[in-house]
Amino acid sequence: MPRRGLILHTRTHWLLLGLALLCSLILFLYLLECAPQTDGNASLPGIIGENYGKEYYQALLQEQEEHYQTRATSLKRQIAQLKQELQEMSEKMRSLQERKNVGANGISYQGNKEQAPSDLLEFLHSQIDKAEVSIGAKLPSEYGVIPFESFTLMKVFQLEMGLTRHPEEKPVRKDKRDELVEVIEAGLEVINNPDEDDEQEDEDGPLGEKLIFNENDFIEGYYRTEKDKGTQYELFFKKADLMEYRHVTLFRPFGPLMKVKSEMIDITRSIINIIVPLAERTEAFAQFMQNFRDVCIHQDKRIHLTVVYFGKEGLSKVKSILESVASESNFHNYTLVSLNEEFNRGRGLNVGARAWDKGEVLMFFCDVDIYFSAEFLNSCRLNAEPGKKVFYPVVFSLYNPAIVYANLDVPPPVEQQLVHKKDSGFWRDFGFGMTCHMSFDLTGGFDMEVKGWGGEDVHLYRKYLHSDLIVIRTPVPGLFHLWHEKRCADELTPEQYRMCIQSKAMNEASHSHLGMLVFREEIETHLHKQAYRTNSEAVG
């Protein structure tokens, strides 16, 4: 019995051992089957298979990196899509707000008093349809024609050039240059990227490539503005090696008027300090004070006068004139500053501005030859604002009355000469001496290095232009420069002397009157011939 149990125990032991070996073999085969496929030179993972491990994990890292890149790309695409949708929604909201503002503030001066169309694009197209772009307009006379001005890349040839501007503008003023550069670029965009309805054929270059135009291919252009509709541009382009021209017509339509600001301005307590620098010229000062008494003392009554007199000669006469006006009109709002120096307009205005010690005040820099109205004084108050705006009115300068009224024995009184006609005077668009402002201290004053005639006013004007102030420059009907004979001193620099002579010539008479003087002998000869012929016919 023990022997049989021993045998049974031994068999059980070997059976368990065999089962264990069989399980181990199965596990081993399973591991071999599940192991990653490798090339013949690869070794198993572990210490001996270190090279395989690097490649394996690098592959895993690369796979994860590609996964995250794909995910990031997807997210970026979604973000871009959301941004586009947000932008579209913002534009829709802005468009709705603009339409609302147009409805509330817009004013449309159309002939039939219609409101501006609700669709802004529709309105702009209607402006083009009304303009003289595709079909000519029936005009009552030659004066109804709106002329074009022509331009190239560097010049603008202008018709409305005034008395002192040149027939060509070079360099072109910045705002006009920016406008024309934008127009040329828009014309190039039209040519290089044509729409389906454009009447032009695709052309290829000499090597078969697409023909691309640039700004050097711009030949010339024309533009004109209809004030109530917009600006029309006619552009011409040409390649140097081609015979054909490309013509583009553009139109910049004007939109409906929009309210920017509406305010009430109280000028009832606004005092103007009129500052006049002076040397000698006592007769001109007496005439100035006559106008000052009529306008400032009797009408406006909100004026202080500051006279800065240079030298001793004539000083007593000036004092006498001021005292006489003060006693007659009970006017004492004046200051007389005496400087025993050579006349310097910039110095005089500097001293006069600083002679006021009663706080901030509106100043009008004036000359003794200036005649102004009460309406001008109010314009001065309305267009000058401390730290914001300065007013530079353009003066109407009268010609020599001895030439203008040569057909009369004696020229009429000054008050009757104050008319705006081409033979009586001109807008002095090159003069910057008259100015209304409350921001003189912001510029540092005049350049004291400028001596004698002219120049100091231009320096101050440029200082204002270089600042953040708004410069309002416009012709003013209530401001006249009375004619007086100019003397160009020998002490002036060549540039100042040339400017003085030019000003002297322009102030003398109109072109037609000067022409009559130049051709006076020829005219007299003609009149003698006509008189002789008439007498001969009468005798015959």
Coordinates of C-alpha atoms in Angstrom, one line a residue, residues 56-417:
Y56 CA 10.1 51.9 -31.6
Y57 CA 9.6 54.8 -29.2
Q58 CA 10.6 57.4 -31.9
A59 CA 7.9 55.9 -34.0
L60 CA 5.4 56.2 -31.2
L61 CA 6.4 59.8 -30.5
Q62 CA 6.1 60.6 -34.2
E63 CA 2.7 59.1 -34.3
Q64 CA 1.6 61.1 -31.3
E65 CA 3.1 64.3 -32.8
E66 CA 1.2 63.8 -36.1
H67 CA -2.0 63.2 -34.1
Y68 CA -1.6 66.5 -32.2
Q69 CA -0.7 68.4 -35.3
T70 CA -3.8 67.1 -37.0
R71 CA -5.8 68.1 -34.0
A72 CA -4.2 71.6 -33.9
T73 CA -4.9 72.1 -37.6
S74 CA -8.5 71.2 -37.1
L75 CA -8.8 73.6 -34.2
K76 CA -7.2 76.4 -36.2
R77 CA -9.6 75.8 -39.0
Q78 CA -12.5 76.0 -36.6
I79 CA -11.1 79.2 -35.0
A80 CA -10.7 80.8 -38.5
Q81 CA -14.2 79.9 -39.4
L82 CA -15.5 81.3 -36.2
K83 CA -13.5 84.6 -36.7
Q84 CA -15.0 84.9 -40.2
E85 CA -18.5 84.4 -38.9
L86 CA -17.8 86.9 -36.2
Q87 CA -16.5 89.4 -38.7
E88 CA -19.5 88.9 -41.0
M89 CA -21.8 89.5 -38.0
S90 CA -19.9 92.6 -37.0
E91 CA -20.1 94.0 -40.6
K92 CA -23.8 93.3 -40.6
M93 CA -24.2 95.1 -37.3
R94 CA -22.1 98.1 -38.5
S95 CA -24.1 98.3 -41.7
L96 CA -27.4 98.3 -39.7
Q97 CA -26.0 101.0 -37.4
E98 CA -24.8 103.1 -40.4
R99 CA -28.2 102.8 -42.0
K100 CA -29.8 103.9 -38.7
N101 CA -27.4 106.9 -38.5
V102 CA -28.2 107.9 -42.1
G103 CA -31.8 107.7 -41.3
A104 CA -31.4 109.8 -38.2
N105 CA -28.7 112.3 -39.3
G106 CA -28.3 112.1 -43.0
I107 CA -29.5 114.9 -45.3
S108 CA -29.9 114.3 -49.0
Y109 CA -30.2 117.3 -51.2
Q110 CA -31.7 115.6 -54.2
G111 CA -33.9 117.4 -56.6
N112 CA -37.0 115.6 -55.6
K113 CA -36.3 115.7 -51.8
E114 CA -36.2 112.0 -51.6
Q115 CA -34.5 110.2 -48.7
A116 CA -31.2 108.5 -49.3
P117 CA -31.8 104.9 -50.5
S118 CA -31.7 102.3 -47.7
D119 CA -29.1 100.3 -49.5
L120 CA -25.9 102.3 -49.5
L121 CA -24.5 100.5 -52.5
E122 CA -27.7 101.2 -54.5
F123 CA -27.3 104.9 -53.6
L124 CA -23.7 105.0 -54.8
H125 CA -24.6 103.5 -58.1
S126 CA -27.4 106.0 -58.4
Q127 CA -24.8 108.8 -58.0
I128 CA -22.9 107.3 -61.0
D129 CA -26.0 107.2 -63.1
K130 CA -26.8 110.8 -62.4
A131 CA -23.2 112.0 -63.2
E132 CA -22.0 112.9 -66.7
V133 CA -20.0 109.7 -67.1
S134 CA -21.7 107.6 -69.8
I135 CA -23.8 110.3 -71.5
G136 CA -23.4 114.0 -71.9
A137 CA -25.5 116.5 -70.1
K138 CA -27.4 119.3 -71.9
L139 CA -25.8 122.6 -70.7
P140 CA -27.3 126.1 -71.0
S141 CA -24.0 127.8 -72.0
E142 CA -20.3 127.4 -72.1
Y143 CA -20.1 128.4 -68.5
G144 CA -21.8 125.2 -67.4
V145 CA -19.0 123.0 -68.5
I146 CA -17.1 121.3 -65.7
P147 CA -13.5 121.1 -67.1
F148 CA -11.1 118.2 -66.4
E149 CA -7.6 118.6 -65.0
S150 CA -4.9 116.3 -66.3
F151 CA -2.2 114.6 -64.4
T152 CA 0.8 112.3 -64.7
L153 CA 2.8 110.4 -62.1
M154 CA 4.7 113.5 -61.1
K155 CA 2.5 116.5 -62.1
V156 CA -1.0 117.9 -62.1
F157 CA -2.0 120.5 -64.7
Q158 CA -4.7 122.7 -63.2
L159 CA -7.1 125.3 -64.5
E160 CA -8.3 126.8 -61.2
M161 CA -4.9 128.0 -60.3
G162 CA -5.6 131.5 -58.9
L163 CA -3.2 134.4 -59.4
T164 CA 0.0 133.1 -57.9
R165 CA -0.1 129.3 -58.5
H166 CA 1.7 127.8 -61.5
P167 CA -0.1 126.2 -64.4
E168 CA 1.4 122.9 -63.2
E169 CA 1.5 121.8 -59.7
K170 CA 4.8 120.2 -58.8
P171 CA 5.3 118.8 -56.3
V172 CA 1.7 117.8 -56.0
R173 CA 0.0 118.6 -52.7
K174 CA 0.0 115.6 -50.3
D175 CA -3.8 115.0 -50.2
K176 CA -4.1 115.2 -53.9
R177 CA -1.1 113.0 -54.4
D178 CA -2.5 110.3 -52.1
E179 CA -5.8 110.5 -54.0
L180 CA -4.2 110.1 -57.4
V181 CA -1.9 107.3 -56.3
E182 CA -4.9 105.4 -54.9
V183 CA -6.7 106.0 -58.3
I184 CA -3.8 104.6 -60.3
E185 CA -3.5 101.6 -58.1
A186 CA -7.3 100.9 -58.5
G187 CA -6.9 101.2 -62.3
L188 CA -4.1 98.7 -62.3
E189 CA -6.2 96.3 -60.2
V190 CA -9.0 96.6 -62.7
I191 CA -6.6 95.9 -65.7
N192 CA -4.6 93.1 -64.0
N193 CA -7.7 91.3 -62.5
P194 CA -10.5 91.9 -65.0
D195 CA -14.1 91.0 -64.3
E196 CA -16.1 88.8 -66.8
D197 CA -18.0 91.9 -68.0
D198 CA -14.9 93.9 -68.7
E199 CA -14.4 94.6 -72.5
Q200 CA -10.8 93.5 -72.8
E201 CA -9.1 90.4 -74.1
D202 CA -6.5 88.5 -72.2
E203 CA -3.0 89.3 -73.6
D204 CA 0.2 87.4 -73.1
G205 CA 3.7 88.7 -72.8
P206 CA 6.5 88.0 -75.3
L207 CA 7.3 84.7 -73.4
G208 CA 3.7 83.6 -73.2
E209 CA 3.2 84.8 -69.6
K210 CA 0.2 86.8 -68.4
L211 CA 0.7 90.5 -69.2
I212 CA 0.9 92.5 -65.9
F213 CA 0.7 96.3 -65.9
N214 CA 2.4 98.5 -63.3
E215 CA 2.5 102.2 -62.4
N216 CA 5.3 102.8 -65.0
D217 CA 2.8 101.9 -67.7
F218 CA 0.5 104.8 -66.7
I219 CA 0.6 107.4 -69.5
E220 CA -1.9 110.1 -68.4
G221 CA -5.2 110.7 -66.6
Y222 CA -8.0 113.2 -66.3
Y223 CA -10.3 114.0 -63.5
R224 CA -13.1 116.4 -62.6
T225 CA -15.5 116.7 -59.7
E226 CA -19.2 117.3 -59.8
K227 CA -19.7 118.7 -56.3
D228 CA -23.0 117.0 -55.6
K229 CA -22.2 113.6 -57.2
G230 CA -18.5 112.7 -57.1
T231 CA -15.2 112.6 -59.0
Q232 CA -14.7 111.0 -62.4
Y233 CA -11.3 109.6 -63.4
E234 CA -10.2 108.7 -66.9
L235 CA -6.9 106.6 -66.9
F236 CA -4.8 105.5 -69.8
F237 CA -2.1 102.8 -69.6
K238 CA 0.3 101.4 -72.3
K239 CA 3.1 99.0 -72.4
A240 CA 6.2 100.4 -74.2
D241 CA 6.4 97.5 -76.7
L242 CA 2.7 97.4 -77.5
M243 CA 0.5 99.7 -79.6
E244 CA -2.8 99.3 -77.7
Y245 CA -3.8 101.5 -74.8
R246 CA -5.8 100.4 -71.8
H247 CA -8.5 102.8 -70.8
V248 CA -10.1 102.6 -67.3
T249 CA -13.0 104.9 -66.1
L250 CA -13.4 105.2 -62.3
F251 CA -15.9 107.1 -60.3
R252 CA -15.7 108.1 -56.6
P253 CA -19.3 108.8 -55.6
F254 CA -20.2 111.1 -52.8
G255 CA -22.4 109.7 -50.1
P256 CA -25.2 111.4 -48.2
L257 CA -24.3 114.2 -45.8
M258 CA -23.7 113.1 -42.3
K259 CA -23.9 115.2 -39.1
V260 CA -20.6 115.4 -37.4
K261 CA -21.4 118.0 -34.7
S262 CA -24.1 120.4 -33.7
E263 CA -23.3 123.0 -31.0
M264 CA -24.2 126.5 -29.8
I265 CA -21.4 129.1 -29.7
D266 CA -21.7 132.1 -27.4
I267 CA -19.5 135.0 -28.6
T268 CA -21.3 137.8 -26.7
R269 CA -18.4 138.1 -24.2
S270 CA -15.5 137.3 -26.6
I271 CA -13.0 140.2 -26.7
I272 CA -10.6 140.5 -29.6
N273 CA -7.3 142.1 -29.1
I274 CA -6.3 143.7 -32.4
I275 CA -2.6 144.0 -32.6
V276 CA -1.1 146.5 -35.1
P277 CA 2.7 146.9 -35.6
L278 CA 3.5 150.3 -37.1
A279 CA 6.4 152.6 -38.1
E280 CA 5.7 156.1 -39.5
R281 CA 2.8 155.9 -42.0
T282 CA 0.7 158.2 -39.8
E283 CA -1.8 159.0 -42.6
A284 CA -2.6 155.4 -43.1
F285 CA -3.0 155.0 -39.3
A286 CA -5.5 157.9 -39.3
Q287 CA -7.5 156.1 -42.0
F288 CA -7.3 152.8 -40.1
M289 CA -8.7 154.5 -36.9
Q290 CA -11.6 155.9 -38.9
N291 CA -12.7 152.4 -39.8
F292 CA -11.8 151.2 -36.3
R293 CA -14.1 153.8 -34.8
D294 CA -17.0 153.0 -37.1
V295 CA -16.8 149.2 -36.8
C296 CA -15.2 148.4 -33.4
I297 CA -16.3 151.2 -31.2
H298 CA -19.8 152.0 -32.6
Q299 CA -20.9 148.5 -33.7
D300 CA -18.9 145.7 -32.1
K301 CA -17.9 147.2 -28.8
R302 CA -15.9 144.1 -27.7
I303 CA -12.4 145.2 -28.9
H304 CA -9.1 146.0 -27.4
L305 CA -6.5 147.8 -29.6
T306 CA -2.8 147.3 -29.1
V307 CA -0.5 149.5 -31.3
V308 CA 3.3 148.7 -31.2
Y309 CA 5.1 151.7 -32.7
F310 CA 8.7 151.6 -33.8
G311 CA 10.9 154.7 -33.7
K312 CA 10.4 158.2 -32.5
E313 CA 9.4 159.9 -35.8
G314 CA 5.6 160.1 -36.0
L315 CA 5.0 158.7 -32.5
S316 CA 3.5 162.0 -31.2
K317 CA 1.1 162.0 -34.2
V318 CA 0.0 158.4 -33.4
K319 CA -0.6 159.4 -29.7
S320 CA -2.7 162.4 -30.8
I321 CA -4.9 160.2 -33.1
L322 CA -5.5 157.7 -30.4
E323 CA -6.3 160.4 -27.8
S324 CA -8.7 162.1 -30.2
V325 CA -10.6 158.9 -30.9
A326 CA -10.7 158.1 -27.2
S327 CA -12.1 161.5 -26.2
E328 CA -14.7 161.6 -29.1
S329 CA -16.0 158.0 -28.5
N330 CA -15.2 157.6 -24.8
F331 CA -13.0 154.6 -25.8
H332 CA -10.1 153.7 -23.5
N333 CA -9.5 150.0 -24.4
Y334 CA -6.2 150.5 -26.1
T335 CA -2.5 150.1 -25.4
L336 CA 0.3 152.0 -27.1
V337 CA 3.8 150.3 -26.9
S338 CA 6.7 152.4 -28.0
L339 CA 9.9 150.6 -29.2
N340 CA 12.9 152.7 -30.2
E341 CA 14.1 150.1 -32.7
E342 CA 14.1 149.4 -36.4
F343 CA 10.8 148.1 -37.7
N344 CA 10.3 144.4 -37.4
R345 CA 6.8 143.1 -37.8
G346 CA 7.4 139.8 -36.0
R347 CA 9.0 141.6 -33.1
G348 CA 6.1 144.0 -32.9
L349 CA 3.4 141.3 -32.9
N350 CA 5.4 139.3 -30.2
V351 CA 5.6 142.4 -28.0
G352 CA 1.9 143.3 -28.6
A353 CA 0.7 139.8 -27.8
R354 CA 2.6 139.7 -24.5
A355 CA 1.5 143.2 -23.5
W356 CA -1.9 141.7 -22.7
D357 CA -2.0 140.6 -19.0
K358 CA -5.7 139.9 -18.4
G359 CA -5.7 136.2 -19.1
E360 CA -6.5 134.3 -22.3
V361 CA -7.8 136.5 -25.2
L362 CA -8.5 136.1 -28.9
M363 CA -5.9 138.0 -30.9
F364 CA -6.2 139.4 -34.4
F365 CA -2.8 140.2 -36.0
C366 CA -3.6 143.1 -38.3
D367 CA -1.8 145.6 -40.5
V368 CA -2.5 149.3 -40.8
D369 CA -3.7 148.9 -44.5
I370 CA -6.5 146.5 -43.5
Y371 CA -10.1 147.4 -43.7
F372 CA -12.5 145.0 -41.9
S373 CA -16.2 144.8 -41.2
A374 CA -18.2 143.8 -38.1
E375 CA -19.1 140.5 -39.8
F376 CA -15.4 139.7 -40.1
L377 CA -14.9 140.1 -36.4
N378 CA -17.6 137.6 -35.7
S379 CA -16.0 135.2 -38.2
C380 CA -12.8 135.7 -36.3
R381 CA -14.5 134.7 -33.1
L382 CA -16.3 131.7 -34.6
N383 CA -13.3 130.1 -36.3
A384 CA -10.6 130.4 -33.6
E385 CA -10.6 128.0 -30.6
P386 CA -7.8 127.8 -28.0
G387 CA -5.6 124.7 -28.5
K388 CA -7.8 123.5 -31.4
K389 CA -8.3 126.0 -34.3
V390 CA -6.6 129.0 -35.8
F391 CA -8.2 131.2 -38.5
Y392 CA -6.2 132.4 -41.5
P393 CA -8.6 134.5 -43.6
V394 CA -7.6 135.3 -47.2
V395 CA -7.7 139.0 -47.8
F396 CA -9.2 140.7 -50.9
S397 CA -6.4 143.0 -52.0
L398 CA -7.4 146.2 -53.9
Y399 CA -5.6 147.4 -57.0
N400 CA -4.2 150.9 -57.5
P401 CA -7.3 153.1 -57.6
A402 CA -5.5 155.6 -60.0
I403 CA -5.5 152.8 -62.6
V404 CA -8.8 151.1 -61.7
Y405 CA -10.7 154.4 -61.9
A406 CA -8.5 156.1 -64.5
N407 CA -11.7 157.2 -66.4
L408 CA -12.7 159.3 -63.4
D409 CA -11.1 162.6 -62.4
V410 CA -10.9 161.5 -58.8
P411 CA -11.1 157.9 -57.4
P412 CA -14.3 157.3 -55.3
P413 CA -14.2 157.1 -51.5
V414 CA -12.6 154.0 -50.0
E415 CA -16.0 152.6 -48.9
Q416 CA -17.1 152.6 -52.6
Q417 CA -14.0 150.8 -53.7

